[in-house]
């Protein structure tokens, strides 16, 4: 079917949908709205297949978003603010923050490479970054045949609380450092990435790289990923100062601070789980490889699903963070 014929066949129906959405004021039953949503998304799927770059796709994408918002409004009395935060606010904010998340990730990865290379080619670099005490302690553990014994050196619950509180503190530092026009956050990510790279290069020099990866990333997958996401929160703050757009710089800063804080708060469960794994699981350094891989890739998959894939799905439905902030739909 040609695009003109497709438009002629469905234009009247779409205009009726628009009229229903504008006039409903809560009077249209949720089932009716759900039926509208199914019809619009079916049309959108057809248009994306046959006219992928057309204005029709953009129009239907927006219309599908409006219908989806109508469904949200019909359910708002059944949803509390806590649930709304995790289902809508944080994912929509992450969708808007994906470019900043990419900057954070790239800085961290490049810094890891710098730390690893510097450790290999400069014997003094490791002690400069990780401290003499840490290096000497790890060397003693290596001589004893237990290079990662540090993870079993403390009582589980004491270790859990100390690590979790420290990780949350670190994420807030990464966020607050963004106040220095994002430079502070970039420095924080670079320094931590260099430490990670130096640590792995150190163990590689003694033949323990594979073992360290399988053990450390039981908790490190969550911990390091959360630091990268906290970096995106810091860039939110710095971006609001650098690019205030149509707002005053103060108003832009308030918005950026709120968005960044939401991201950091959303990381607290991640840090709690990372602290639990580091305190109660990582200490078993002789764990079967398969179990370690399941935990590592399961953690990575969960993070990608919630912080990347799900936000992109919401964005594809025409929803965005601005709608939340401007009150175009209510989530609680």
CSV table of C-alpha atoms in Angstrom, one decimal:
chain,number,residue,atom,x,y,z
A,1,UNK,CA,0.0,0.0,0.0
A,2,UNK,CA,1.3,3.5,-0.9
A,3,UNK,CA,1.8,6.0,1.9
A,4,UNK,CA,-0.9,8.3,0.5
A,5,UNK,CA,-3.4,5.4,0.4
A,6,UNK,CA,-2.4,4.5,4.0
A,7,UNK,CA,-3.0,8.1,5.1
A,8,UNK,CA,-6.3,8.3,3.4
A,9,UNK,CA,-7.5,5.0,4.9
A,10,UNK,CA,-6.6,5.9,8.5
A,11,UNK,CA,-6.5,9.7,8.8
A,12,UNK,CA,-10.1,10.0,10.0
A,13,UNK,CA,-9.5,7.4,12.7
A,14,UNK,CA,-6.4,9.1,13.9
A,15,UNK,CA,-8.2,12.5,14.2
A,16,UNK,CA,-10.9,10.8,16.2
A,17,UNK,CA,-8.2,9.4,18.5
A,18,UNK,CA,-6.9,12.9,19.0
A,19,UNK,CA,-10.3,14.3,19.8
A,20,UNK,CA,-11.0,11.5,22.4
A,21,UNK,CA,-7.6,12.2,24.1
A,22,UNK,CA,-8.2,16.0,24.2
A,23,UNK,CA,-11.8,15.8,25.5
A,24,UNK,CA,-11.7,12.8,27.8
A,25,UNK,CA,-11.0,14.4,31.2
A,26,UNK,CA,-11.2,11.0,32.8
A,27,UNK,CA,-14.5,10.1,31.1
A,28,UNK,CA,-13.1,7.5,28.7
A,29,UNK,CA,-12.9,4.0,30.2
A,30,UNK,CA,-9.4,2.5,30.5
A,31,UNK,CA,-10.4,-0.4,28.2
A,32,UNK,CA,-11.2,2.1,25.5
A,33,UNK,CA,-7.9,3.8,25.8
A,34,UNK,CA,-6.1,0.4,25.7
A,35,UNK,CA,-7.9,-0.4,22.5
A,36,UNK,CA,-6.8,2.9,21.0
A,37,UNK,CA,-3.2,2.2,22.0
A,38,UNK,CA,-3.3,-1.2,20.3
A,39,UNK,CA,-4.7,0.3,17.1
A,40,UNK,CA,-2.2,3.1,17.0
A,41,UNK,CA,0.8,0.9,17.7
A,42,UNK,CA,-0.3,-1.5,15.0
A,43,UNK,CA,-0.5,1.4,12.5
A,44,UNK,CA,2.9,2.6,13.8
A,45,UNK,CA,4.5,-0.8,13.3
A,46,UNK,CA,3.1,-0.9,9.7
A,47,UNK,CA,4.4,2.6,8.9
A,48,UNK,CA,7.8,1.9,10.3
A,49,UNK,CA,8.1,-1.2,8.1
A,50,UNK,CA,6.9,0.4,4.9
A,51,UNK,CA,7.6,4.1,5.3
A,52,UNK,CA,10.5,4.2,7.9
A,53,UNK,CA,11.7,7.8,7.3
A,54,UNK,CA,8.3,9.5,6.7
A,55,UNK,CA,6.4,12.1,8.7
A,56,UNK,CA,3.7,9.5,9.2
A,57,UNK,CA,6.0,7.5,11.4
A,58,UNK,CA,6.9,10.6,13.5
A,59,UNK,CA,3.2,11.6,13.8
A,60,UNK,CA,2.1,8.1,14.9
A,61,UNK,CA,5.0,7.8,17.3
A,62,UNK,CA,3.8,11.0,19.0
A,63,UNK,CA,0.2,9.8,18.9
A,64,UNK,CA,1.1,6.5,20.5
A,65,UNK,CA,2.9,8.4,23.2
A,66,UNK,CA,-0.2,10.4,23.9
A,67,UNK,CA,-2.3,7.3,24.2
A,68,UNK,CA,0.2,5.7,26.4
A,69,UNK,CA,0.2,8.7,28.7
A,70,UNK,CA,-3.6,8.5,28.8
A,71,UNK,CA,-3.3,5.0,30.1
A,72,UNK,CA,-0.9,6.2,32.7
A,73,UNK,CA,-3.3,8.9,33.9
A,74,UNK,CA,-6.1,6.3,34.2
A,75,UNK,CA,-3.9,4.3,36.5
A,76,UNK,CA,-2.4,7.1,38.5
A,77,UNK,CA,-4.6,6.6,41.6
A,78,UNK,CA,-3.4,3.0,41.8
A,79,UNK,CA,0.3,3.8,41.7
A,80,UNK,CA,2.3,5.2,44.6
A,81,UNK,CA,5.2,7.6,44.2
A,82,UNK,CA,7.8,4.9,45.1
A,83,UNK,CA,6.6,2.6,42.3
A,84,UNK,CA,6.4,5.6,39.9
A,85,UNK,CA,10.0,6.5,40.5
A,86,UNK,CA,11.3,3.1,39.6
A,87,UNK,CA,8.9,2.5,36.7
A,88,UNK,CA,8.8,5.9,35.1
A,89,UNK,CA,10.9,8.7,36.5
A,90,UNK,CA,14.3,7.1,36.7
A,91,UNK,CA,14.1,5.2,33.4
A,92,UNK,CA,12.9,8.3,31.6
A,93,UNK,CA,15.7,10.3,33.1
A,94,UNK,CA,18.2,7.7,32.1
A,95,UNK,CA,16.9,7.8,28.5
A,96,UNK,CA,17.6,11.5,28.5
A,97,UNK,CA,21.0,11.0,30.1
A,98,UNK,CA,22.3,8.3,27.7
A,99,UNK,CA,24.8,10.7,26.0
A,100,UNK,CA,26.2,11.6,29.3
A,101,UNK,CA,26.4,8.0,30.3
A,102,UNK,CA,28.4,7.3,27.2
A,103,UNK,CA,30.8,10.1,28.0
A,104,UNK,CA,31.2,8.7,31.5
A,105,UNK,CA,31.8,5.2,30.2
A,106,UNK,CA,34.4,6.3,27.6
A,107,UNK,CA,36.4,8.3,30.2
A,108,UNK,CA,36.4,5.4,32.6
A,109,UNK,CA,37.5,2.8,29.9
A,110,UNK,CA,40.3,5.1,28.6
A,111,UNK,CA,41.5,5.7,32.1
A,112,UNK,CA,41.6,1.9,32.8
A,113,UNK,CA,43.8,1.5,29.7
A,114,UNK,CA,46.0,4.4,30.9
A,115,UNK,CA,46.4,2.8,34.3
A,116,UNK,CA,47.2,-0.6,32.9
A,117,UNK,CA,49.8,0.7,30.4
A,118,UNK,CA,51.4,3.0,32.9
A,119,UNK,CA,51.8,0.2,35.4
A,120,UNK,CA,53.5,-2.1,32.9
A,121,UNK,CA,56.0,0.6,31.7
A,122,UNK,CA,56.7,2.4,35.0
A,123,UNK,CA,57.5,0.4,38.1
A,124,UNK,CA,56.9,3.4,40.4
A,125,UNK,CA,53.4,4.2,39.0
A,126,UNK,CA,51.6,1.4,40.8
A,127,UNK,CA,52.7,2.6,44.3
A,128,UNK,CA,51.9,6.2,43.4
A,129,UNK,CA,48.3,5.2,42.5
A,130,UNK,CA,47.5,2.4,45.0
A,131,UNK,CA,49.8,3.3,47.9
A,132,UNK,CA,52.7,1.4,49.4
A,133,UNK,CA,50.6,-0.2,52.0
A,134,UNK,CA,48.2,-1.7,49.6
A,135,UNK,CA,50.9,-2.9,47.2
A,136,UNK,CA,53.0,-4.5,50.0
A,137,UNK,CA,50.0,-6.2,51.5
A,138,UNK,CA,49.0,-7.7,48.2
A,139,UNK,CA,52.5,-8.8,47.5
A,140,UNK,CA,52.5,-10.7,50.9
A,141,UNK,CA,49.2,-12.3,49.9
A,142,UNK,CA,50.7,-13.3,46.5
A,143,UNK,CA,53.7,-14.9,48.3
A,144,UNK,CA,51.2,-16.9,50.4
A,145,UNK,CA,49.4,-18.0,47.3
A,146,UNK,CA,46.2,-16.0,48.1
A,147,UNK,CA,46.4,-12.8,46.0
A,148,UNK,CA,42.8,-11.8,46.8
A,149,UNK,CA,42.8,-12.7,50.5
A,150,UNK,CA,41.9,-9.1,51.3
A,151,UNK,CA,38.3,-9.9,50.6
A,152,UNK,CA,38.1,-12.3,53.4
A,153,UNK,CA,40.1,-10.2,55.9
A,154,UNK,CA,37.0,-8.7,57.7
A,155,UNK,CA,33.9,-9.9,59.4
A,156,UNK,CA,31.0,-10.1,56.8
A,157,UNK,CA,28.5,-7.7,58.3
A,158,UNK,CA,31.1,-5.1,59.3
A,159,UNK,CA,32.5,-5.3,55.8
A,160,UNK,CA,29.0,-5.0,54.2
A,161,UNK,CA,28.1,-1.8,56.0
A,162,UNK,CA,31.5,-0.2,55.5
A,163,UNK,CA,31.6,-1.0,51.8
A,164,UNK,CA,28.0,0.0,51.1
A,165,UNK,CA,28.3,3.3,52.9
A,166,UNK,CA,31.6,4.0,51.1
A,167,UNK,CA,30.3,3.2,47.7
A,168,UNK,CA,27.2,5.5,48.2
A,169,UNK,CA,29.6,8.2,49.4
A,170,UNK,CA,31.7,7.7,46.3
A,171,UNK,CA,28.7,8.1,44.0
A,172,UNK,CA,27.7,11.3,45.7
A,173,UNK,CA,31.2,12.6,45.2
A,174,UNK,CA,31.1,11.8,41.5
A,175,UNK,CA,27.8,13.6,41.3
A,176,UNK,CA,28.7,16.7,43.3
A,177,UNK,CA,32.0,17.1,41.5
A,178,UNK,CA,30.0,18.0,38.4
A,179,UNK,CA,29.4,21.4,39.9
A,180,UNK,CA,32.9,22.3,38.6
A,181,UNK,CA,31.4,22.5,35.1
A,182,UNK,CA,31.7,18.6,34.7
A,183,UNK,CA,35.5,18.8,35.0
A,184,UNK,CA,35.4,17.4,38.6
A,185,UNK,CA,33.3,14.4,37.5
A,186,UNK,CA,35.6,13.7,34.6
A,187,UNK,CA,38.7,13.8,36.9
A,188,UNK,CA,37.0,11.5,39.4
A,189,UNK,CA,36.1,9.0,36.8
A,190,UNK,CA,39.6,9.1,35.3
A,191,UNK,CA,41.3,8.7,38.7
A,192,UNK,CA,39.2,5.7,39.6
A,193,UNK,CA,39.6,4.1,36.2
A,194,UNK,CA,43.4,4.5,36.4
A,195,UNK,CA,43.3,2.7,39.8
A,196,UNK,CA,41.3,-0.2,38.3
A,197,UNK,CA,43.6,-0.5,35.4
A,198,UNK,CA,46.7,-0.4,37.6
A,199,UNK,CA,45.3,-3.1,39.9
A,200,UNK,CA,44.6,-5.5,37.1
A,201,UNK,CA,48.0,-4.9,35.4
A,202,UNK,CA,49.6,-5.5,38.8
A,203,UNK,CA,48.0,-8.9,39.2
A,204,UNK,CA,48.6,-9.7,35.5
A,205,UNK,CA,52.3,-9.3,36.1
A,206,UNK,CA,52.2,-12.0,38.7
A,207,UNK,CA,49.9,-14.3,36.6
A,208,UNK,CA,46.7,-13.7,38.5
A,209,UNK,CA,44.7,-11.6,36.0
A,210,UNK,CA,42.1,-14.3,35.1
A,211,UNK,CA,41.5,-15.2,38.7
A,212,UNK,CA,41.2,-11.5,39.7
A,213,UNK,CA,38.6,-10.9,37.0
A,214,UNK,CA,36.5,-13.9,38.0
A,215,UNK,CA,36.6,-12.9,41.7
A,216,UNK,CA,36.6,-9.1,41.7
A,217,UNK,CA,33.8,-8.7,39.1
A,218,UNK,CA,31.4,-10.8,41.2
A,219,UNK,CA,30.8,-7.5,43.0
A,220,UNK,CA,32.8,-5.2,40.7
A,221,UNK,CA,30.3,-5.4,37.8
A,222,UNK,CA,27.7,-3.7,39.8
A,223,UNK,CA,30.1,-1.4,41.7
A,224,UNK,CA,32.0,-0.1,38.8
A,225,UNK,CA,29.0,0.2,36.5
A,226,UNK,CA,27.2,2.2,39.2
A,227,UNK,CA,30.2,4.6,39.4
A,228,UNK,CA,30.0,5.2,35.7
A,229,UNK,CA,26.3,5.9,36.0
A,230,UNK,CA,27.0,8.2,38.9
A,231,UNK,CA,29.4,10.0,36.5
A,232,UNK,CA,26.4,10.6,34.2
A,233,UNK,CA,24.7,12.2,37.2
A,234,UNK,CA,27.7,14.5,37.7
A,235,UNK,CA,27.6,15.4,34.0
A,236,UNK,CA,23.9,16.2,34.4
A,237,UNK,CA,24.9,18.8,37.0
A,238,UNK,CA,27.8,20.2,35.0
A,239,UNK,CA,25.8,20.3,31.8
A,240,UNK,CA,23.1,22.4,33.5
A,241,UNK,CA,25.7,25.0,34.3
A,242,UNK,CA,27.4,25.0,30.9
A,243,UNK,CA,24.2,24.9,28.8
A,244,UNK,CA,21.3,26.5,30.6
A,245,UNK,CA,19.2,26.9,27.4
A,246,UNK,CA,16.2,29.1,27.9
A,247,UNK,CA,16.3,29.0,31.7
A,248,UNK,CA,18.3,31.2,33.9
A,249,UNK,CA,21.6,29.6,35.1
A,250,UNK,CA,20.2,29.2,38.6
A,251,UNK,CA,17.0,27.6,37.4
A,252,UNK,CA,19.0,25.3,35.1
A,253,UNK,CA,21.3,24.3,38.0
A,254,UNK,CA,18.3,23.4,40.1
A,255,UNK,CA,16.9,21.2,37.4
A,256,UNK,CA,20.3,19.6,36.8
A,257,UNK,CA,20.8,19.0,40.5
A,258,UNK,CA,17.4,17.4,40.8
A,259,UNK,CA,18.0,15.1,37.9
A,260,UNK,CA,21.5,14.1,39.0
A,261,UNK,CA,20.3,13.4,42.6
A,262,UNK,CA,17.5,11.2,41.2
A,263,UNK,CA,20.1,9.1,39.4
A,264,UNK,CA,22.3,8.8,42.5
A,265,UNK,CA,19.4,7.8,44.7
A,266,UNK,CA,18.5,5.2,42.1
A,267,UNK,CA,21.9,3.6,42.5
A,268,UNK,CA,21.5,2.9,46.2
A,269,UNK,CA,20.0,-0.6,45.7
A,270,UNK,CA,22.8,-1.4,43.2
A,271,UNK,CA,25.4,-0.4,45.8
A,272,UNK,CA,23.7,-2.4,48.5
A,273,UNK,CA,23.7,-5.5,46.3
A,274,UNK,CA,27.3,-4.9,45.4
A,275,UNK,CA,28.2,-4.5,49.0
A,276,UNK,CA,26.4,-7.8,49.9
A,277,UNK,CA,28.2,-9.7,47.1
A,278,UNK,CA,31.6,-8.3,48.0
A,279,UNK,CA,31.2,-9.1,51.7
A,280,UNK,CA,29.4,-12.4,51.6
A,281,UNK,CA,30.3,-14.0,48.2
A,282,UNK,CA,33.6,-12.5,46.8
A,283,UNK,CA,35.5,-13.8,49.8
A,284,UNK,CA,35.1,-17.4,48.4
A,285,UNK,CA,37.9,-17.0,45.9
A,286,UNK,CA,37.8,-20.7,44.9
A,287,UNK,CA,34.2,-20.4,43.7
A,288,UNK,CA,33.4,-22.5,40.5
A,289,UNK,CA,34.0,-20.5,37.4
A,290,UNK,CA,30.5,-21.1,36.1
A,291,UNK,CA,28.9,-19.6,39.2
A,292,UNK,CA,31.1,-16.6,39.0
A,293,UNK,CA,30.2,-16.1,35.3
A,294,UNK,CA,26.5,-16.4,36.0
A,295,UNK,CA,26.7,-13.7,38.7
A,296,UNK,CA,28.9,-11.4,36.6
A,297,UNK,CA,26.8,-11.6,33.4
A,298,UNK,CA,23.5,-11.7,35.3
A,299,UNK,CA,24.5,-8.5,37.0
A,300,UNK,CA,25.6,-6.9,33.7
A,301,UNK,CA,22.4,-8.0,32.0
A,302,UNK,CA,20.2,-6.6,34.7
A,303,UNK,CA,22.0,-3.2,34.6
A,304,UNK,CA,21.8,-3.0,30.8
A,305,UNK,CA,18.1,-3.9,30.9
A,306,UNK,CA,17.1,-1.3,33.4
A,307,UNK,CA,19.4,1.6,32.7
A,308,UNK,CA,19.7,1.2,28.9
A,309,UNK,CA,17.2,-1.0,27.2
A,310,UNK,CA,14.0,-0.2,29.2
A,311,UNK,CA,14.6,3.6,29.0
A,312,UNK,CA,15.0,3.3,25.2
A,313,UNK,CA,11.8,1.4,25.1
A,314,UNK,CA,9.9,4.2,26.9
A,315,UNK,CA,11.6,6.7,24.6
A,316,UNK,CA,10.4,4.8,21.6
A,317,UNK,CA,6.8,5.2,22.8
A,318,UNK,CA,7.2,9.0,22.7
A,319,UNK,CA,7.7,9.5,26.5
A,320,UNK,CA,10.4,11.7,27.9
A,321,UNK,CA,11.6,13.3,31.1
A,322,UNK,CA,10.3,16.7,30.1
A,323,UNK,CA,6.7,15.5,30.2
A,324,UNK,CA,7.2,14.5,33.8
A,325,UNK,CA,8.8,17.8,34.8
A,326,UNK,CA,6.2,19.9,33.0
A,327,UNK,CA,3.3,17.9,34.5
A,328,UNK,CA,2.0,16.6,31.2
A,329,UNK,CA,1.3,13.3,33.0
A,330,UNK,CA,1.1,12.2,36.6
A,331,UNK,CA,2.8,9.1,37.9
A,332,UNK,CA,1.5,9.1,41.5
